[in-house]
Amino acid sequence: MRIKVKSRITVFILSFITYFIITQIGKFDWQELVVGIVISFITAIVAGDILIMEKRKFKFSRIFYTICYIVRLLWEIIKANFHVAYLVIHPNLPIKPGIVKIKTNLKTDAGLTMLANSITLTPGTMTVDINKEKGEMYIHWIDVKTTDVDEATEAIGGRFEKIIKEIFE
Amino acid sequence: MSNIIGYILICIGLAFDFFGVLGLVRLPDVYNRLQAATKCVTFGTAGILAGVFVMEGYSVMGLKPIICLIFILLTAPVSAHVISRAAHRAKIKLADETIVDKYEEDKELLDKEDN
Amino acid sequence: MRAFRWLIGFIVIVCFLIINFFVFDYKLIFKLMNIGLFSALLILIRVVFGPSPADRIVAVDILGILVVGICALIAVTFDQSFFIDIAMAWALQSFIATLALAKFLEGRQLDE
């Protein structure tokens, strides 16, 4: 019960900040402010209870790990883009695609989603499907180096799994 | 000065947009096209929006692109994942160069669990 | 054969870049916008000739993301902030359209 209330308050604040940035900057107007509060309230009542699902304690080290994660993710995205540009310009298309399977230890929905999104944005890999009960992910790899499950886990998921575990669990 | 930095960011973004679209045209099957296009076009559009933010500063036109950028970075991987999963379940074939397909081997098992 | 096709594409792109940047005399931002529009033209090739339905869905999804960038460039060019509103609405709409099309491709109905 209490988690749902917390989730609704978070949704209210986020949607009100978005509304404020879209309409209010540069010209301040009371009428639009009131309309924004009403609309954010309706949004929070109708669809607000699915943003936060698990109860977590606040830890100070989580902020530090989040900053590390963002820096690491930006670096990997830049590397991924140069990798794709090299592949596309090369006349012979040096690709060796395949779908491999990796294991993961994450349990929560938010952690799994962030791991899948990170894998999609990093060089040469893309998440195809997740099997949540067994903790397995199917990855499309544009340049397959190994088909073994453990080695592929080390090569693909090992970059992010520890740091996401610190943030989301 | 901020104008020059903004133009440089916009040029980088357009270059990566162009590479991504070239990958969409050249690569052999749906999954590879999806990889190249999603990564490069997302990064390129994010670069253009960041360039607009740098050029305009903290004003009406400067903060809207930031919302747009966050939204695109959150949703582009999700849509890539959804399309690839749907394409594999609709039995669209992989390219001839493909080495291994573990998902096809486990698919019977996954379908049973669904039903 | 593949090398020949690569050569043709390379010549076409180099000709486009030379004509775009050195022949006519526009402002720089219009030349940059031309590159975005040329990319959109290449995407339309994949929409028309895509061998499978999934290719067409991918192309439409990518076109949605690219149009957001082009809208931002137009907003800078004419100094009108409502073009960015159009870009935001387009991003939301194209994401939901992609989800619906993928569900349709998978063979399920839209209300499942």
CSV table of C-alpha atoms in Angstrom, one decimal:
chain,number,residue,atom,x,y,z
A,1,MET,CA,0.0,0.0,0.0
A,2,ARG,CA,2.7,2.4,1.0
A,3,ILE,CA,4.8,1.7,-2.1
A,4,LYS,CA,1.8,2.6,-4.3
A,5,VAL,CA,1.5,6.0,-2.6
A,6,LYS,CA,5.2,6.7,-3.0
A,7,SER,CA,5.0,5.7,-6.7
A,8,ARG,CA,2.1,8.0,-7.3
A,9,ILE,CA,3.9,10.9,-5.6
A,10,THR,CA,7.0,10.3,-7.8
A,11,VAL,CA,4.8,10.2,-11.0
A,12,PHE,CA,3.1,13.5,-9.9
A,13,ILE,CA,6.4,15.3,-9.4
A,14,LEU,CA,8.0,14.0,-12.7
A,15,SER,CA,5.0,14.9,-14.9
A,16,PHE,CA,4.7,18.3,-13.2
A,17,ILE,CA,8.3,19.1,-13.9
A,18,THR,CA,7.9,18.0,-17.5
A,19,TYR,CA,4.8,20.2,-17.9
A,20,PHE,CA,6.6,23.1,-16.2
A,21,ILE,CA,9.5,22.9,-18.6
A,22,ILE,CA,7.3,22.7,-21.7
A,23,THR,CA,4.9,25.5,-21.0
A,24,GLN,CA,6.2,27.8,-18.2
A,25,ILE,CA,9.8,28.8,-18.9
A,26,GLY,CA,10.1,32.4,-20.2
A,27,LYS,CA,6.5,33.3,-19.5
A,28,PHE,CA,5.0,32.7,-16.1
A,29,ASP,CA,1.2,32.2,-15.9
A,30,TRP,CA,-1.0,31.2,-13.0
A,31,GLN,CA,-3.8,29.6,-15.1
A,32,GLU,CA,-1.5,27.2,-16.9
A,33,LEU,CA,0.2,26.3,-13.6
A,34,VAL,CA,-3.2,25.3,-12.1
A,35,VAL,CA,-4.1,23.3,-15.2
A,36,GLY,CA,-0.7,21.6,-15.0
A,37,ILE,CA,-1.3,20.6,-11.4
A,38,VAL,CA,-4.7,19.2,-12.2
A,39,ILE,CA,-3.5,17.2,-15.1
A,40,SER,CA,-0.5,15.8,-13.2
A,41,PHE,CA,-2.8,14.8,-10.4
A,42,ILE,CA,-5.1,12.9,-12.8
A,43,THR,CA,-2.2,11.2,-14.4
A,44,ALA,CA,-0.8,10.1,-11.0
A,45,ILE,CA,-4.2,8.7,-9.9
A,46,VAL,CA,-4.9,6.8,-13.1
A,47,ALA,CA,-1.5,5.4,-14.1
A,48,GLY,CA,0.8,6.1,-11.2
A,49,ASP,CA,1.1,2.8,-9.5
A,50,ILE,CA,3.4,0.9,-11.9
A,51,LEU,CA,6.6,3.0,-11.8
A,52,ILE,CA,8.0,1.7,-8.5
A,53,MET,CA,7.3,-1.9,-7.6
A,54,GLU,CA,9.9,-2.9,-5.0
A,55,LYS,CA,10.8,-1.5,-1.7
A,56,ARG,CA,14.3,-0.2,-1.4
A,57,LYS,CA,16.3,1.6,1.2
A,58,PHE,CA,18.2,4.8,0.3
A,59,LYS,CA,21.9,4.4,0.2
A,60,PHE,CA,24.4,7.1,-0.3
A,61,SER,CA,26.8,5.0,-2.4
A,62,ARG,CA,24.1,4.5,-5.0
A,63,ILE,CA,24.6,8.1,-6.3
A,64,PHE,CA,28.3,7.5,-6.8
A,65,TYR,CA,27.6,4.2,-8.7
A,66,THR,CA,25.0,6.0,-10.9
A,67,ILE,CA,27.6,8.6,-12.0
A,68,CYS,CA,30.1,5.8,-12.7
A,69,TYR,CA,27.4,4.0,-14.7
A,70,ILE,CA,26.5,7.0,-16.8
A,71,VAL,CA,30.2,7.7,-17.7
A,72,ARG,CA,30.8,4.1,-18.6
A,73,LEU,CA,27.7,3.9,-20.7
A,74,LEU,CA,28.6,7.0,-22.6
A,75,TRP,CA,32.1,5.6,-23.4
A,76,GLU,CA,30.6,2.3,-24.6
A,77,ILE,CA,28.0,4.1,-26.8
A,78,ILE,CA,30.8,6.1,-28.5
A,79,LYS,CA,32.8,3.0,-29.1
A,80,ALA,CA,29.7,1.2,-30.4
A,81,ASN,CA,29.1,4.0,-33.0
A,82,PHE,CA,32.6,3.9,-34.3
A,83,HIS,CA,32.4,0.1,-34.5
A,84,VAL,CA,29.2,0.3,-36.6
A,85,ALA,CA,30.7,3.1,-38.8
A,86,TYR,CA,33.8,0.9,-39.5
A,87,LEU,CA,31.6,-2.1,-40.4
A,88,VAL,CA,29.4,-0.1,-42.7
A,89,ILE,CA,32.2,1.6,-44.7
A,90,HIS,CA,34.2,-1.5,-45.1
A,91,PRO,CA,33.7,-2.9,-48.7
A,92,ASN,CA,33.6,-6.6,-47.7
A,93,LEU,CA,31.2,-6.3,-44.7
A,94,PRO,CA,33.2,-8.3,-42.1
A,95,ILE,CA,30.3,-9.6,-40.1
A,96,LYS,CA,29.7,-13.0,-38.4
A,97,PRO,CA,26.2,-12.7,-36.8
A,98,GLY,CA,24.5,-15.2,-34.5
A,99,ILE,CA,22.3,-15.4,-31.5
A,100,VAL,CA,24.0,-16.5,-28.2
A,101,LYS,CA,22.7,-17.2,-24.7
A,102,ILE,CA,24.1,-15.6,-21.5
A,103,LYS,CA,23.3,-16.0,-17.9
A,104,THR,CA,22.5,-13.2,-15.4
A,105,ASN,CA,22.1,-13.0,-11.7
A,106,LEU,CA,19.8,-10.0,-11.5
A,107,LYS,CA,16.3,-10.5,-10.2
A,108,THR,CA,14.4,-7.3,-10.2
A,109,ASP,CA,12.5,-5.9,-13.2
A,110,ALA,CA,14.3,-2.5,-13.2
A,111,GLY,CA,17.7,-4.2,-13.1
A,112,LEU,CA,16.9,-6.5,-15.9
A,113,THR,CA,15.5,-3.7,-18.1
A,114,MET,CA,18.5,-1.5,-17.5
A,115,LEU,CA,20.9,-4.4,-18.3
A,116,ALA,CA,19.0,-5.1,-21.5
A,117,ASN,CA,19.0,-1.5,-22.6
A,118,SER,CA,22.7,-1.2,-21.8
A,119,ILE,CA,23.5,-4.3,-23.9
A,120,THR,CA,21.5,-2.9,-26.8
A,121,LEU,CA,23.5,0.3,-26.8
A,122,THR,CA,27.0,-1.2,-26.5
A,123,PRO,CA,29.2,-2.5,-29.4
A,124,GLY,CA,27.8,-5.3,-31.6
A,125,THR,CA,25.2,-6.7,-29.3
A,126,MET,CA,21.4,-6.5,-29.1
A,127,THR,CA,18.9,-8.2,-26.7
A,128,VAL,CA,16.3,-10.4,-28.4
A,129,ASP,CA,14.5,-12.0,-25.4
A,130,ILE,CA,14.7,-12.5,-21.7
A,131,ASN,CA,13.7,-15.6,-19.8
A,132,LYS,CA,13.2,-14.2,-16.3
A,133,GLU,CA,12.6,-17.4,-14.3
A,134,LYS,CA,15.9,-19.1,-15.4
A,135,GLY,CA,17.8,-15.8,-15.5
A,136,GLU,CA,18.9,-16.2,-19.2
A,137,MET,CA,19.1,-13.6,-22.0
A,138,TYR,CA,19.3,-14.2,-25.7
A,139,ILE,CA,21.7,-11.8,-27.4
A,140,HIS,CA,22.1,-11.1,-31.1
A,141,TRP,CA,25.9,-10.6,-31.6
A,142,ILE,CA,27.1,-9.1,-34.9
A,143,ASP,CA,30.6,-10.6,-34.6
A,144,VAL,CA,30.4,-13.9,-32.7
A,145,LYS,CA,33.7,-14.7,-30.9
A,146,THR,CA,32.5,-17.7,-28.8
A,147,THR,CA,29.3,-19.8,-28.6
A,148,ASP,CA,29.9,-21.0,-25.0
A,149,VAL,CA,27.5,-19.7,-22.4
A,150,ASP,CA,30.0,-18.8,-19.7
A,151,GLU,CA,32.5,-17.1,-22.0
A,152,ALA,CA,29.7,-15.1,-23.7
A,153,THR,CA,28.4,-14.0,-20.3
A,154,GLU,CA,31.9,-12.8,-19.4
A,155,ALA,CA,32.3,-11.0,-22.7
A,156,ILE,CA,28.9,-9.3,-22.9
A,157,GLY,CA,27.2,-9.0,-19.5
A,158,GLY,CA,30.3,-8.7,-17.4
A,159,ARG,CA,30.8,-5.1,-18.3
A,160,PHE,CA,27.7,-3.8,-16.6
A,161,GLU,CA,26.3,-6.5,-14.3
A,162,LYS,CA,28.2,-5.6,-11.1
A,163,ILE,CA,27.5,-1.9,-11.3
A,164,ILE,CA,23.8,-2.4,-12.1
A,165,LYS,CA,23.6,-4.8,-9.2
A,166,GLU,CA,25.0,-2.1,-6.9
A,167,ILE,CA,22.4,0.5,-8.2
A,168,PHE,CA,19.2,-1.5,-8.5
A,169,GLU,CA,19.4,-4.2,-5.9
B,1,MET,CA,31.8,30.2,-29.0
B,2,SER,CA,28.8,28.2,-27.9
B,3,ASN,CA,27.5,28.6,-31.5
B,4,ILE,CA,30.7,26.9,-32.8
B,5,ILE,CA,30.4,24.0,-30.3
B,6,GLY,CA,26.8,23.6,-31.2
B,7,TYR,CA,27.5,23.4,-34.9
B,8,ILE,CA,30.3,20.8,-34.3
B,9,LEU,CA,27.9,18.6,-32.2
B,10,ILE,CA,25.2,18.9,-35.0
B,11,CYS,CA,27.8,17.9,-37.6
B,12,ILE,CA,28.9,14.8,-35.6
B,13,GLY,CA,25.3,13.9,-35.1
B,14,LEU,CA,24.4,14.2,-38.8
B,15,ALA,CA,27.4,12.1,-39.8
B,16,PHE,CA,26.4,9.3,-37.5
B,17,ASP,CA,22.8,9.5,-38.7
B,18,PHE,CA,24.1,9.0,-42.2
B,19,PHE,CA,26.3,6.0,-41.2
B,20,GLY,CA,23.3,4.4,-39.5
B,21,VAL,CA,21.1,4.8,-42.5
B,22,LEU,CA,23.8,3.4,-44.7
B,23,GLY,CA,24.0,0.4,-42.5
B,24,LEU,CA,20.2,0.0,-42.8
B,25,VAL,CA,20.6,-0.1,-46.6
B,26,ARG,CA,23.7,-2.3,-46.8
B,27,LEU,CA,23.5,-5.0,-44.1
B,28,PRO,CA,22.0,-8.4,-45.0
B,29,ASP,CA,19.1,-9.2,-42.6
B,30,VAL,CA,16.6,-7.6,-40.2
B,31,TYR,CA,18.6,-8.1,-37.0
B,32,ASN,CA,21.8,-6.7,-38.3
B,33,ARG,CA,20.0,-3.7,-39.8
B,34,LEU,CA,18.3,-3.1,-36.5
B,35,GLN,CA,21.6,-3.1,-34.7
B,36,ALA,CA,23.3,-0.6,-36.9
B,37,ALA,CA,20.3,1.6,-37.4
B,38,THR,CA,19.3,1.8,-33.7
B,39,LYS,CA,22.7,2.5,-32.3
B,40,CYS,CA,23.8,5.0,-34.9
B,41,VAL,CA,20.6,6.9,-35.4
B,42,THR,CA,19.9,7.2,-31.7
B,43,PHE,CA,23.3,8.6,-31.0
B,44,GLY,CA,23.1,10.9,-34.0
B,45,THR,CA,19.8,12.4,-33.0
B,46,ALA,CA,21.0,12.7,-29.4
B,47,GLY,CA,24.0,14.7,-30.8
B,48,ILE,CA,21.7,17.0,-32.8
B,49,LEU,CA,19.5,17.7,-29.8
B,50,ALA,CA,22.5,18.3,-27.5
B,51,GLY,CA,23.9,20.7,-30.2
B,52,VAL,CA,20.6,22.6,-30.1
B,53,PHE,CA,20.8,22.8,-26.3
B,54,VAL,CA,24.3,24.1,-26.4
B,55,MET,CA,23.4,26.8,-29.0
B,56,GLU,CA,20.3,28.0,-27.3
B,57,GLY,CA,21.3,27.8,-23.6
B,58,TYR,CA,18.8,27.8,-20.7
B,59,SER,CA,15.8,29.1,-22.5
B,60,VAL,CA,12.5,27.8,-24.0
B,61,MET,CA,14.2,26.3,-26.9
B,62,GLY,CA,17.1,25.0,-24.9
B,63,LEU,CA,15.4,22.8,-22.3
B,64,LYS,CA,12.8,21.1,-24.6
B,65,PRO,CA,15.5,19.2,-26.5
B,66,ILE,CA,16.8,17.8,-23.2
B,67,ILE,CA,13.3,16.2,-22.5
B,68,CYS,CA,13.3,14.9,-26.1
B,69,LEU,CA,16.8,13.4,-25.7
B,70,ILE,CA,16.0,11.6,-22.5
B,71,PHE,CA,12.9,10.2,-24.0
B,72,ILE,CA,14.7,8.9,-27.1
B,73,LEU,CA,17.6,7.4,-25.1
B,74,LEU,CA,15.0,5.5,-23.0
B,75,THR,CA,12.7,4.2,-25.8
B,76,ALA,CA,15.0,3.4,-28.7
B,77,PRO,CA,16.5,0.2,-27.2
B,78,VAL,CA,13.0,-0.9,-26.1
B,79,SER,CA,11.6,-0.6,-29.6
B,80,ALA,CA,14.6,-2.4,-31.1
B,81,HIS,CA,14.1,-5.3,-28.6
B,82,VAL,CA,10.4,-5.5,-29.4
B,83,ILE,CA,10.9,-5.5,-33.1
B,84,SER,CA,13.6,-8.2,-33.0
B,85,ARG,CA,11.5,-10.5,-30.7
B,86,ALA,CA,8.5,-10.1,-32.9
B,87,ALA,CA,10.5,-10.8,-36.1
B,88,HIS,CA,12.0,-13.9,-34.6
B,89,ARG,CA,8.6,-15.2,-33.5
B,90,ALA,CA,7.1,-14.4,-36.9
B,91,LYS,CA,9.8,-16.8,-38.3
B,92,ILE,CA,11.7,-14.3,-40.4
B,93,LYS,CA,14.9,-16.0,-41.5
B,94,LEU,CA,18.4,-14.9,-40.4
B,95,ALA,CA,21.0,-14.1,-43.0
B,96,ASP,CA,23.2,-16.8,-44.6
B,97,GLU,CA,26.3,-15.8,-42.8
B,98,THR,CA,24.7,-16.7,-39.4
B,99,ILE,CA,26.8,-19.0,-37.3
B,100,VAL,CA,24.7,-20.0,-34.3
B,101,ASP,CA,21.1,-19.5,-33.2
B,102,LYS,CA,20.5,-20.6,-29.6
B,103,TYR,CA,17.1,-19.0,-29.5
B,104,GLU,CA,15.7,-21.3,-32.2
B,105,GLU,CA,16.9,-24.3,-30.2
B,106,ASP,CA,15.2,-23.2,-27.0
B,107,LYS,CA,12.1,-21.9,-28.6
B,108,GLU,CA,10.0,-25.0,-28.3
B,109,LEU,CA,10.6,-24.9,-24.5
B,110,LEU,CA,9.7,-21.2,-24.3
B,111,ASP,CA,6.5,-21.7,-26.2
B,112,LYS,CA,5.5,-24.5,-23.8
B,113,GLU,CA,6.1,-22.3,-20.8
B,114,ASP,CA,3.8,-19.6,-22.3
B,115,ASN,CA,0.9,-21.9,-22.6
C,1,MET,CA,29.9,-7.9,-57.7
C,2,ARG,CA,29.8,-6.6,-54.2
C,3,ALA,CA,32.8,-4.4,-54.8
C,4,PHE,CA,31.2,-3.0,-57.9
C,5,ARG,CA,28.1,-2.0,-56.0
C,6,TRP,CA,30.2,-0.5,-53.2
C,7,LEU,CA,32.0,1.6,-55.8
C,8,ILE,CA,28.7,2.8,-57.3
C,9,GLY,CA,27.3,3.8,-53.9
C,10,PHE,CA,30.6,5.5,-53.0
C,11,ILE,CA,30.5,7.6,-56.2
C,12,VAL,CA,26.9,8.6,-55.6
C,13,ILE,CA,27.6,9.7,-52.1
C,14,VAL,CA,30.7,11.7,-53.0
C,15,CYS,CA,28.9,13.4,-55.8
C,16,PHE,CA,26.1,14.3,-53.4
C,17,LEU,CA,28.5,15.7,-50.9
C,18,ILE,CA,30.4,17.8,-53.5
C,19,ILE,CA,27.2,19.2,-55.0
C,20,ASN,CA,25.8,19.9,-51.6
C,21,PHE,CA,28.8,21.7,-50.1
C,22,PHE,CA,30.6,23.3,-53.0
C,23,VAL,CA,28.4,24.0,-56.0
C,24,PHE,CA,25.5,26.1,-54.6
C,25,ASP,CA,25.8,29.0,-52.2
C,26,TYR,CA,23.4,28.6,-49.2
C,27,LYS,CA,23.7,29.1,-45.5
C,28,LEU,CA,25.5,26.3,-43.7
C,29,ILE,CA,22.5,25.1,-41.8
C,30,PHE,CA,20.5,24.4,-45.0
C,31,LYS,CA,23.4,22.3,-46.3
C,32,LEU,CA,23.4,20.3,-43.0
C,33,MET,CA,19.6,19.9,-43.3
C,34,ASN,CA,20.1,18.5,-46.8
C,35,ILE,CA,22.2,15.6,-45.4
C,36,GLY,CA,19.3,14.7,-43.1
C,37,LEU,CA,16.9,14.7,-46.0
C,38,PHE,CA,19.2,12.6,-48.1
C,39,SER,CA,19.3,10.0,-45.2
C,40,ALA,CA,15.5,10.0,-45.1
C,41,LEU,CA,15.5,9.3,-48.9
C,42,LEU,CA,17.8,6.3,-48.3
C,43,ILE,CA,15.4,5.0,-45.6
C,44,LEU,CA,12.5,5.2,-48.1
C,45,ILE,CA,14.5,2.8,-50.3
C,46,ARG,CA,14.3,0.2,-47.5
C,47,VAL,CA,10.6,1.0,-47.0
C,48,VAL,CA,9.8,0.4,-50.7
C,49,PHE,CA,12.1,-2.6,-51.5
C,50,GLY,CA,12.2,-4.3,-48.1
C,51,PRO,CA,12.0,-8.1,-48.6
C,52,SER,CA,10.0,-8.8,-45.4
C,53,PRO,CA,7.5,-6.9,-43.3
C,54,ALA,CA,9.9,-6.6,-40.5
C,55,ASP,CA,12.3,-4.6,-42.7
C,56,ARG,CA,9.5,-2.1,-43.4
C,57,ILE,CA,8.7,-1.7,-39.7
C,58,VAL,CA,12.4,-1.1,-38.8
C,59,ALA,CA,12.6,1.5,-41.5
C,60,VAL,CA,9.5,3.4,-40.3
C,61,ASP,CA,10.8,3.3,-36.7
C,62,ILE,CA,14.2,4.7,-37.7
C,63,LEU,CA,12.5,7.4,-39.9
C,64,GLY,CA,10.6,8.5,-36.8
C,65,ILE,CA,13.8,9.0,-34.8
C,66,LEU,CA,15.4,10.8,-37.8
C,67,VAL,CA,12.5,13.2,-38.2
C,68,VAL,CA,12.9,14.3,-34.6
C,69,GLY,CA,16.5,15.4,-35.4
C,70,ILE,CA,15.4,17.2,-38.6
C,71,CYS,CA,12.6,19.0,-36.7
C,72,ALA,CA,15.2,20.3,-34.1
C,73,LEU,CA,17.3,21.6,-37.0
C,74,ILE,CA,14.3,23.4,-38.5
C,75,ALA,CA,13.6,25.0,-35.1
C,76,VAL,CA,17.2,26.3,-35.0
C,77,THR,CA,17.0,27.6,-38.5
C,78,PHE,CA,13.8,29.6,-38.2
C,79,ASP,CA,14.2,30.4,-34.5
C,80,GLN,CA,10.7,29.1,-33.7
C,81,SER,CA,10.4,26.9,-30.6
C,82,PHE,CA,7.1,25.1,-31.5
C,83,PHE,CA,9.0,22.9,-34.0
C,84,ILE,CA,10.5,21.2,-31.0
C,85,ASP,CA,7.0,20.6,-29.6
C,86,ILE,CA,6.3,18.8,-33.0
C,87,ALA,CA,9.5,16.8,-32.5
C,88,MET,CA,8.4,15.7,-29.0
C,89,ALA,CA,4.9,14.7,-30.1
C,90,TRP,CA,6.5,12.8,-33.1
C,91,ALA,CA,8.8,10.8,-30.8
C,92,LEU,CA,5.9,9.7,-28.5
C,93,GLN,CA,3.7,8.8,-31.4
C,94,SER,CA,6.4,6.8,-33.3
C,95,PHE,CA,7.3,4.8,-30.2
C,96,ILE,CA,3.7,3.7,-29.7
C,97,ALA,CA,3.2,3.0,-33.4
C,98,THR,CA,6.3,0.8,-33.3
C,99,LEU,CA,4.9,-1.2,-30.3
C,100,ALA,CA,1.6,-1.7,-32.1
C,101,LEU,CA,3.1,-2.7,-35.4
C,102,ALA,CA,5.5,-5.2,-33.7
C,103,LYS,CA,2.6,-6.8,-31.8
C,104,PHE,CA,0.7,-7.1,-35.1
C,105,LEU,CA,3.7,-8.7,-36.7
C,106,GLU,CA,3.9,-11.3,-34.0
C,107,GLY,CA,0.4,-12.5,-34.8
C,108,ARG,CA,-1.4,-11.3,-31.8
C,109,GLN,CA,-4.4,-9.0,-31.7
C,110,LEU,CA,-4.1,-5.5,-30.4
C,111,ASP,CA,-6.2,-6.0,-27.3
C,112,GLU,CA,-4.4,-9.0,-25.9
